[in-house]
PDB file of C-alpha atoms in Angstrom:
ATOM      1  CA  MET B   1      34.506 188.050 136.167  1.00 69.00           C
ATOM      2  CA  PRO B   2      31.726 190.205 135.799  1.00 77.00           C
ATOM      3  CA  GLY B   3      31.478 194.196 134.635  1.00 82.00           C
ATOM      4  CA  LYS B   4      35.153 194.034 134.445  1.00 86.00           C
ATOM      5  CA  ASP B   5      37.840 191.339 132.710  1.00 89.00           C
ATOM      6  CA  GLY B   6      40.815 190.210 134.835  1.00 90.00           C
ATOM      7  CA  PHE B   7      42.985 192.417 132.460  1.00 91.00           C
ATOM      8  CA  LYS B   8      41.339 195.104 133.067  1.00 91.00           C
ATOM      9  CA  ALA B   9      40.844 194.755 137.359  1.00 91.00           C
ATOM     10  CA  CYS B  10      44.577 194.136 137.202  1.00 91.00           C
ATOM     11  CA  VAL B  11      45.452 197.145 135.904  1.00 89.00           C
ATOM     12  CA  ASP B  12      43.445 199.462 137.739  1.00 88.00           C
ATOM     13  CA  ILE B  13      44.394 197.155 140.851  1.00 88.00           C
ATOM     14  CA  ARG B  14      48.104 198.093 140.097  1.00 84.00           C
ATOM     15  CA  LYS B  15      47.531 201.556 139.922  1.00 83.00           C
ATOM     16  CA  ILE B  16      47.407 201.459 143.490  1.00 82.00           C
ATOM     17  CA  THR B  17      49.347 198.794 144.768  1.00 79.00           C
ATOM     18  CA  MET B  18      52.096 196.651 144.456  1.00 78.00           C
ATOM     19  CA  ALA B  19      50.720 193.583 146.071  1.00 84.00           C
ATOM     20  CA  PRO B  20      51.421 190.222 143.984  1.00 89.00           C
ATOM     21  CA  ILE B  21      48.383 189.119 142.081  1.00 92.00           C
ATOM     22  CA  LEU B  22      48.002 185.835 140.461  1.00 94.00           C
ATOM     23  CA  PHE B  23      45.723 185.271 137.467  1.00 94.00           C
ATOM     24  CA  LEU B  24      43.721 182.101 138.186  1.00 93.00           C
ATOM     25  CA  THR B  25      41.875 181.258 134.122  1.00 92.00           C
ATOM     26  CA  ALA B  26      41.212 178.923 131.766  1.00 91.00           C
ATOM     27  CA  LYS B  27      42.488 181.030 129.275  1.00 90.00           C
ATOM     28  CA  THR B  28      45.303 179.007 128.093  1.00 89.00           C
ATOM     29  CA  GLU B  29      46.456 180.829 124.828  1.00 92.00           C
ATOM     30  CA  ASP B  30      49.725 182.360 124.818  1.00 92.00           C
ATOM     31  CA  ALA B  31      48.393 185.339 123.960  1.00 92.00           C
ATOM     32  CA  ASP B  32      46.423 186.097 127.165  1.00 92.00           C
ATOM     33  CA  LYS B  33      49.694 184.810 129.279  1.00 92.00           C
ATOM     34  CA  THR B  34      51.246 187.910 127.578  1.00 92.00           C
ATOM     35  CA  MET B  35      48.380 189.842 127.968  1.00 92.00           C
ATOM     36  CA  GLY B  36      48.088 189.160 131.725  1.00 90.00           C
ATOM     37  CA  PHE B  37      51.852 189.407 132.372  1.00 91.00           C
ATOM     38  CA  SER B  38      51.688 192.842 130.234  1.00 90.00           C
ATOM     39  CA  ALA B  39      48.683 194.040 132.545  1.00 90.00           C
ATOM     40  CA  GLY B  40      50.929 193.782 135.600  1.00 90.00           C
ATOM     41  CA  GLY B  41      50.300 190.393 137.004  1.00 91.00           C
ATOM     42  CA  ASP B  42      53.176 188.283 138.525  1.00 91.00           C
ATOM     43  CA  ASP B  43      51.811 184.693 137.912  1.00 93.00           C
ATOM     44  CA  TYR B  44      49.950 182.898 135.753  1.00 94.00           C
ATOM     45  CA  LEU B  45      47.950 179.994 136.755  1.00 93.00           C
ATOM     46  CA  LEU B  46      45.827 177.574 134.687  1.00 93.00           C
ATOM     47  CA  LYS B  47      42.519 175.547 135.199  1.00 93.00           C
ATOM     48  CA  PRO B  48      42.294 172.738 136.785  1.00 92.00           C
ATOM     49  CA  PHE B  49      45.244 173.405 139.674  1.00 91.00           C
ATOM     50  CA  SER B  50      46.171 171.587 142.339  1.00 93.00           C
ATOM     51  CA  TYR B  51      45.588 172.776 145.928  1.00 93.00           C
ATOM     52  CA  SER B  52      49.502 172.080 146.815  1.00 93.00           C
ATOM     53  CA  GLU B  53      50.191 174.155 143.665  1.00 93.00           C
ATOM     54  CA  ILE B  54      48.621 177.161 144.091  1.00 93.00           C
ATOM     55  CA  ILE B  55      49.454 177.122 147.551  1.00 93.00           C
ATOM     56  CA  ALA B  56      53.028 176.889 146.419  1.00 91.00           C
ATOM     57  CA  ARG B  57      52.839 179.531 144.447  1.00 92.00           C
ATOM     58  CA  VAL B  58      51.375 181.911 146.947  1.00 91.00           C
ATOM     59  CA  LYS B  59      53.642 181.551 149.511  1.00 88.00           C
ATOM     60  CA  ALA B  60      56.214 182.465 146.036  1.00 87.00           C
ATOM     61  CA  LEU B  61      54.477 185.474 145.385  1.00 87.00           C
ATOM     62  CA  LEU B  62      54.155 186.885 148.865  1.00 84.00           C
ATOM     63  CA  ARG B  63      57.791 185.513 150.126  1.00 80.00           C
ATOM     64  CA  ARG B  64      59.428 187.588 146.786  1.00 79.00           C
ATOM     65  CA  CYS B  65      56.826 190.902 147.774  1.00 74.00           C
ATOM     66  CA  TYR B  66      58.589 190.808 151.345  1.00 67.00           C
ATOM     67  CA  VAL B  67      61.891 190.347 150.393  1.00 63.00           C
ATOM     68  CA  TYR B  68      61.474 193.346 147.475  1.00 58.00           C
ATOM     69  CA  GLN B  69      59.277 195.183 149.954  1.00 56.00           C
ATOM     70  CA  MET B  70      62.349 194.988 152.556  1.00 47.00           C
ATOM     71  CA  GLU B  71      64.566 195.833 149.560  1.00 48.00           C
ATOM     72  CA  HIS B  72      62.922 198.920 148.550  1.00 48.00           C
ATOM     73  CA  ARG B  73      62.890 200.243 152.508  1.00 47.00           C
ATOM     74  CA  ASP B  74      66.711 199.460 152.126  1.00 48.00           C
ATOM     75  CA  ASN B  75      67.215 201.520 149.717  1.00 49.00           C
ATOM     76  CA  GLU B  76      65.105 204.482 150.638  1.00 53.00           C
ATOM     77  CA  SER B  77      68.206 205.797 152.122  1.00 82.00           C
ATOM     78  CA  ILE B  78      66.243 207.953 155.464  1.00 85.00           C
ATOM     79  CA  VAL B  79      69.306 209.107 157.779  1.00 88.00           C
ATOM     80  CA  GLU B  80      68.462 210.094 160.845  1.00 88.00           C
ATOM     81  CA  VAL B  81      70.632 212.458 163.643  1.00 90.00           C
ATOM     82  CA  GLY B  82      68.802 212.781 166.544  1.00 89.00           C
ATOM     83  CA  ASP B  83      65.616 214.656 165.638  1.00 90.00           C
ATOM     84  CA  LEU B  84      67.283 215.636 162.067  1.00 93.00           C
ATOM     85  CA  CYS B  85      65.658 213.324 158.926  1.00 92.00           C
ATOM     86  CA  VAL B  86      67.057 213.613 156.350  1.00 93.00           C
ATOM     87  CA  ASN B  87      65.316 211.310 153.362  1.00 90.00           C
ATOM     88  CA  ILE B  88      67.908 210.950 150.411  1.00 88.00           C
ATOM     89  CA  ASP B  89      65.821 209.465 148.206  1.00 84.00           C
ATOM     90  CA  LYS B  90      62.792 212.071 148.463  1.00 87.00           C
ATOM     91  CA  LYS B  91      65.361 215.037 148.886  1.00 89.00           C
ATOM     92  CA  SER B  92      63.504 216.005 151.820  1.00 91.00           C
ATOM     93  CA  VAL B  93      63.932 217.179 155.423  1.00 94.00           C
ATOM     94  CA  GLU B  94      62.673 217.155 158.665  1.00 93.00           C
ATOM     95  CA  LEU B  95      63.460 218.512 162.279  1.00 93.00           C
ATOM     96  CA  GLU B  96      60.745 217.245 165.078  1.00 90.00           C
ATOM     97  CA  GLY B  97      58.680 215.372 162.669  1.00 88.00           C
ATOM     98  CA  ASN B  98      58.181 219.117 160.558  1.00 91.00           C
ATOM     99  CA  SER B  99      58.726 219.699 157.041  1.00 93.00           C
ATOM    100  CA  VAL B 100      62.274 221.843 155.894  1.00 94.00           C
ATOM    101  CA  MET B 101      62.479 223.782 153.650  1.00 95.00           C
ATOM    102  CA  LEU B 102      65.892 224.197 151.887  1.00 94.00           C
ATOM    103  CA  THR B 103      67.215 225.700 149.194  1.00 94.00           C
ATOM    104  CA  ASP B 104      68.775 222.969 146.754  1.00 93.00           C
ATOM    105  CA  MET B 105      72.452 224.423 147.823  1.00 95.00           C
ATOM    106  CA  GLU B 106      71.161 224.048 151.698  1.00 95.00           C
ATOM    107  CA  TYR B 107      70.120 220.725 150.586  1.00 95.00           C
ATOM    108  CA  ASN B 108      73.293 219.538 149.273  1.00 94.00           C
ATOM    109  CA  ILE B 109      75.313 220.373 152.003  1.00 95.00           C
ATOM    110  CA  LEU B 110      73.544 218.949 154.167  1.00 95.00           C
ATOM    111  CA  LYS B 111      73.116 215.734 152.272  1.00 93.00           C
ATOM    112  CA  LEU B 112      77.230 215.722 152.332  1.00 92.00           C
ATOM    113  CA  LEU B 113      77.840 216.255 155.768  1.00 94.00           C
ATOM    114  CA  ILE B 114      74.499 214.068 157.020  1.00 92.00           C
ATOM    115  CA  LEU B 115      76.078 211.131 154.371  1.00 89.00           C
ATOM    116  CA  ASN B 116      79.639 211.403 155.788  1.00 88.00           C
ATOM    117  CA  ARG B 117      79.217 211.732 159.315  1.00 87.00           C
ATOM    118  CA  LYS B 118      82.521 212.735 161.533  1.00 85.00           C
ATOM    119  CA  ARG B 119      84.312 213.759 158.606  1.00 89.00           C
ATOM    120  CA  ILE B 120      86.004 217.408 158.201  1.00 93.00           C
ATOM    121  CA  PHE B 121      85.271 218.831 155.279  1.00 93.00           C
ATOM    122  CA  SER B 122      87.186 222.016 154.263  1.00 93.00           C
ATOM    123  CA  THR B 123      85.086 225.094 152.737  1.00 93.00           C
ATOM    124  CA  GLN B 124      87.127 224.206 149.627  1.00 92.00           C
ATOM    125  CA  GLU B 125      86.006 220.949 150.031  1.00 92.00           C
ATOM    126  CA  ILE B 126      82.278 221.656 150.435  1.00 92.00           C
ATOM    127  CA  TYR B 127      82.318 224.142 147.574  1.00 93.00           C
ATOM    128  CA  GLU B 128      83.933 221.285 144.891  1.00 91.00           C
ATOM    129  CA  ALA B 129      81.466 219.021 146.317  1.00 90.00           C
ATOM    130  CA  VAL B 130      77.774 221.180 146.125  1.00 91.00           C
ATOM    131  CA  TRP B 131      78.873 223.748 143.276  1.00 91.00           C
ATOM    132  CA  GLU B 132      81.132 221.231 141.277  1.00 85.00           C
ATOM    133  CA  LYS B 133      83.519 223.736 140.068  1.00 86.00           C
ATOM    134  CA  PRO B 134      87.008 224.915 141.418  1.00 88.00           C
ATOM    135  CA  PHE B 135      87.491 226.821 144.359  1.00 89.00           C
ATOM    136  CA  PHE B 136      88.925 230.458 144.364  1.00 90.00           C
ATOM    137  CA  TYR B 137      89.483 232.474 147.673  1.00 83.00           C
ATOM    138  CA  GLY B 138      86.545 234.187 147.463  1.00 85.00           C
ATOM    139  CA  ASP B 139      84.520 230.678 147.501  1.00 88.00           C
ATOM    140  CA  ASN B 140      84.835 230.733 151.081  1.00 87.00           C
ATOM    141  CA  ASN B 141      81.873 233.138 151.821  1.00 92.00           C
ATOM    142  CA  THR B 142      79.244 231.346 149.594  1.00 94.00           C
ATOM    143  CA  VAL B 143      79.730 228.638 151.928  1.00 94.00           C
ATOM    144  CA  MET B 144      79.737 230.497 154.793  1.00 94.00           C
ATOM    145  CA  VAL B 145      76.235 232.188 154.403  1.00 95.00           C
ATOM    146  CA  HIS B 146      74.879 228.778 153.160  1.00 96.00           C
ATOM    147  CA  ILE B 147      76.058 227.024 156.425  1.00 96.00           C
ATOM    148  CA  ARG B 148      74.498 230.085 158.585  1.00 96.00           C
ATOM    149  CA  ARG B 149      71.317 229.784 156.586  1.00 96.00           C
ATOM    150  CA  LEU B 150      71.167 226.122 156.975  1.00 96.00           C
ATOM    151  CA  ARG B 151      71.650 226.469 160.100  1.00 96.00           C
ATOM    152  CA  THR B 152      69.125 229.049 161.030  1.00 96.00           C
ATOM    153  CA  LYS B 153      66.603 226.592 159.751  1.00 95.00           C
ATOM    154  CA  ILE B 154      67.859 223.630 161.885  1.00 95.00           C
ATOM    155  CA  GLU B 155      69.310 224.126 164.595  1.00 93.00           C
ATOM    156  CA  LYS B 156      67.622 225.714 167.754  1.00 91.00           C
ATOM    157  CA  ASP B 157      70.555 227.488 169.196  1.00 92.00           C
ATOM    158  CA  THR B 158      72.953 228.666 166.216  1.00 90.00           C
ATOM    159  CA  GLN B 159      75.346 230.067 168.430  1.00 92.00           C
ATOM    160  CA  ASN B 160      75.605 226.195 169.910  1.00 93.00           C
ATOM    161  CA  PRO B 161      75.121 224.307 166.909  1.00 93.00           C
ATOM    162  CA  GLN B 162      73.973 220.568 167.731  1.00 93.00           C
ATOM    163  CA  TYR B 163      73.982 219.522 164.374  1.00 94.00           C
ATOM    164  CA  ILE B 164      76.439 221.411 161.882  1.00 95.00           C
ATOM    165  CA  LYS B 165      79.589 221.949 163.741  1.00 94.00           C
ATOM    166  CA  THR B 166      82.657 223.973 163.451  1.00 94.00           C
ATOM    167  CA  VAL B 167      85.598 222.568 163.431  1.00 94.00           C
ATOM    168  CA  TRP B 168      88.046 225.329 163.577  1.00 93.00           C
ATOM    169  CA  GLY B 169      90.868 225.882 160.900  1.00 91.00           C
ATOM    170  CA  ARG B 170      89.586 222.767 159.556  1.00 93.00           C
ATOM    171  CA  GLY B 171      85.920 222.933 158.390  1.00 94.00           C
ATOM    172  CA  TYR B 172      82.195 221.489 158.948  1.00 95.00           C
ATOM    173  CA  THR B 173      81.211 218.252 160.411  1.00 94.00           C
ATOM    174  CA  ILE B 174      78.007 216.513 161.422  1.00 92.00           C
ATOM    175  CA  ASP B 175      78.888 213.968 164.487  1.00 82.00           C
TER     176      ASP B 175
END
């Protein structure tokens, strides 16, 4: 390759994309193959090669790429309820497409409720799950204050919440 060797090109490509990279080369030494894979290459094909082999290898690389990307998307946990979107992997929250800034505790409460929709959590369960400490009676107010602040950030009408509902005498839920 003029100007840059394939190994350096591969490293540069890897900085911007995870697209499959197939080395087509006349370099047959084991050290060359090792450098190709270490640089980020996915496959290494020696010259001369047949048309059918390169087609088969390209198809295999694309298949792996698409399967991996689909698995990666599935693993990226995005939970949507109405106009509220929580990206668990990125720890981000959007409401109607606009980013919502939450404190860690507010986010953890929202995450607990949104990942367990329709389940009612008592203030004790929320406190022990989010703060990871034993619950004492005074901690009831701590949870209520955080729920109120969270509602001011994600609810249009805090008196009639659309997302975080209070189940009187039992706790909170998102349904």
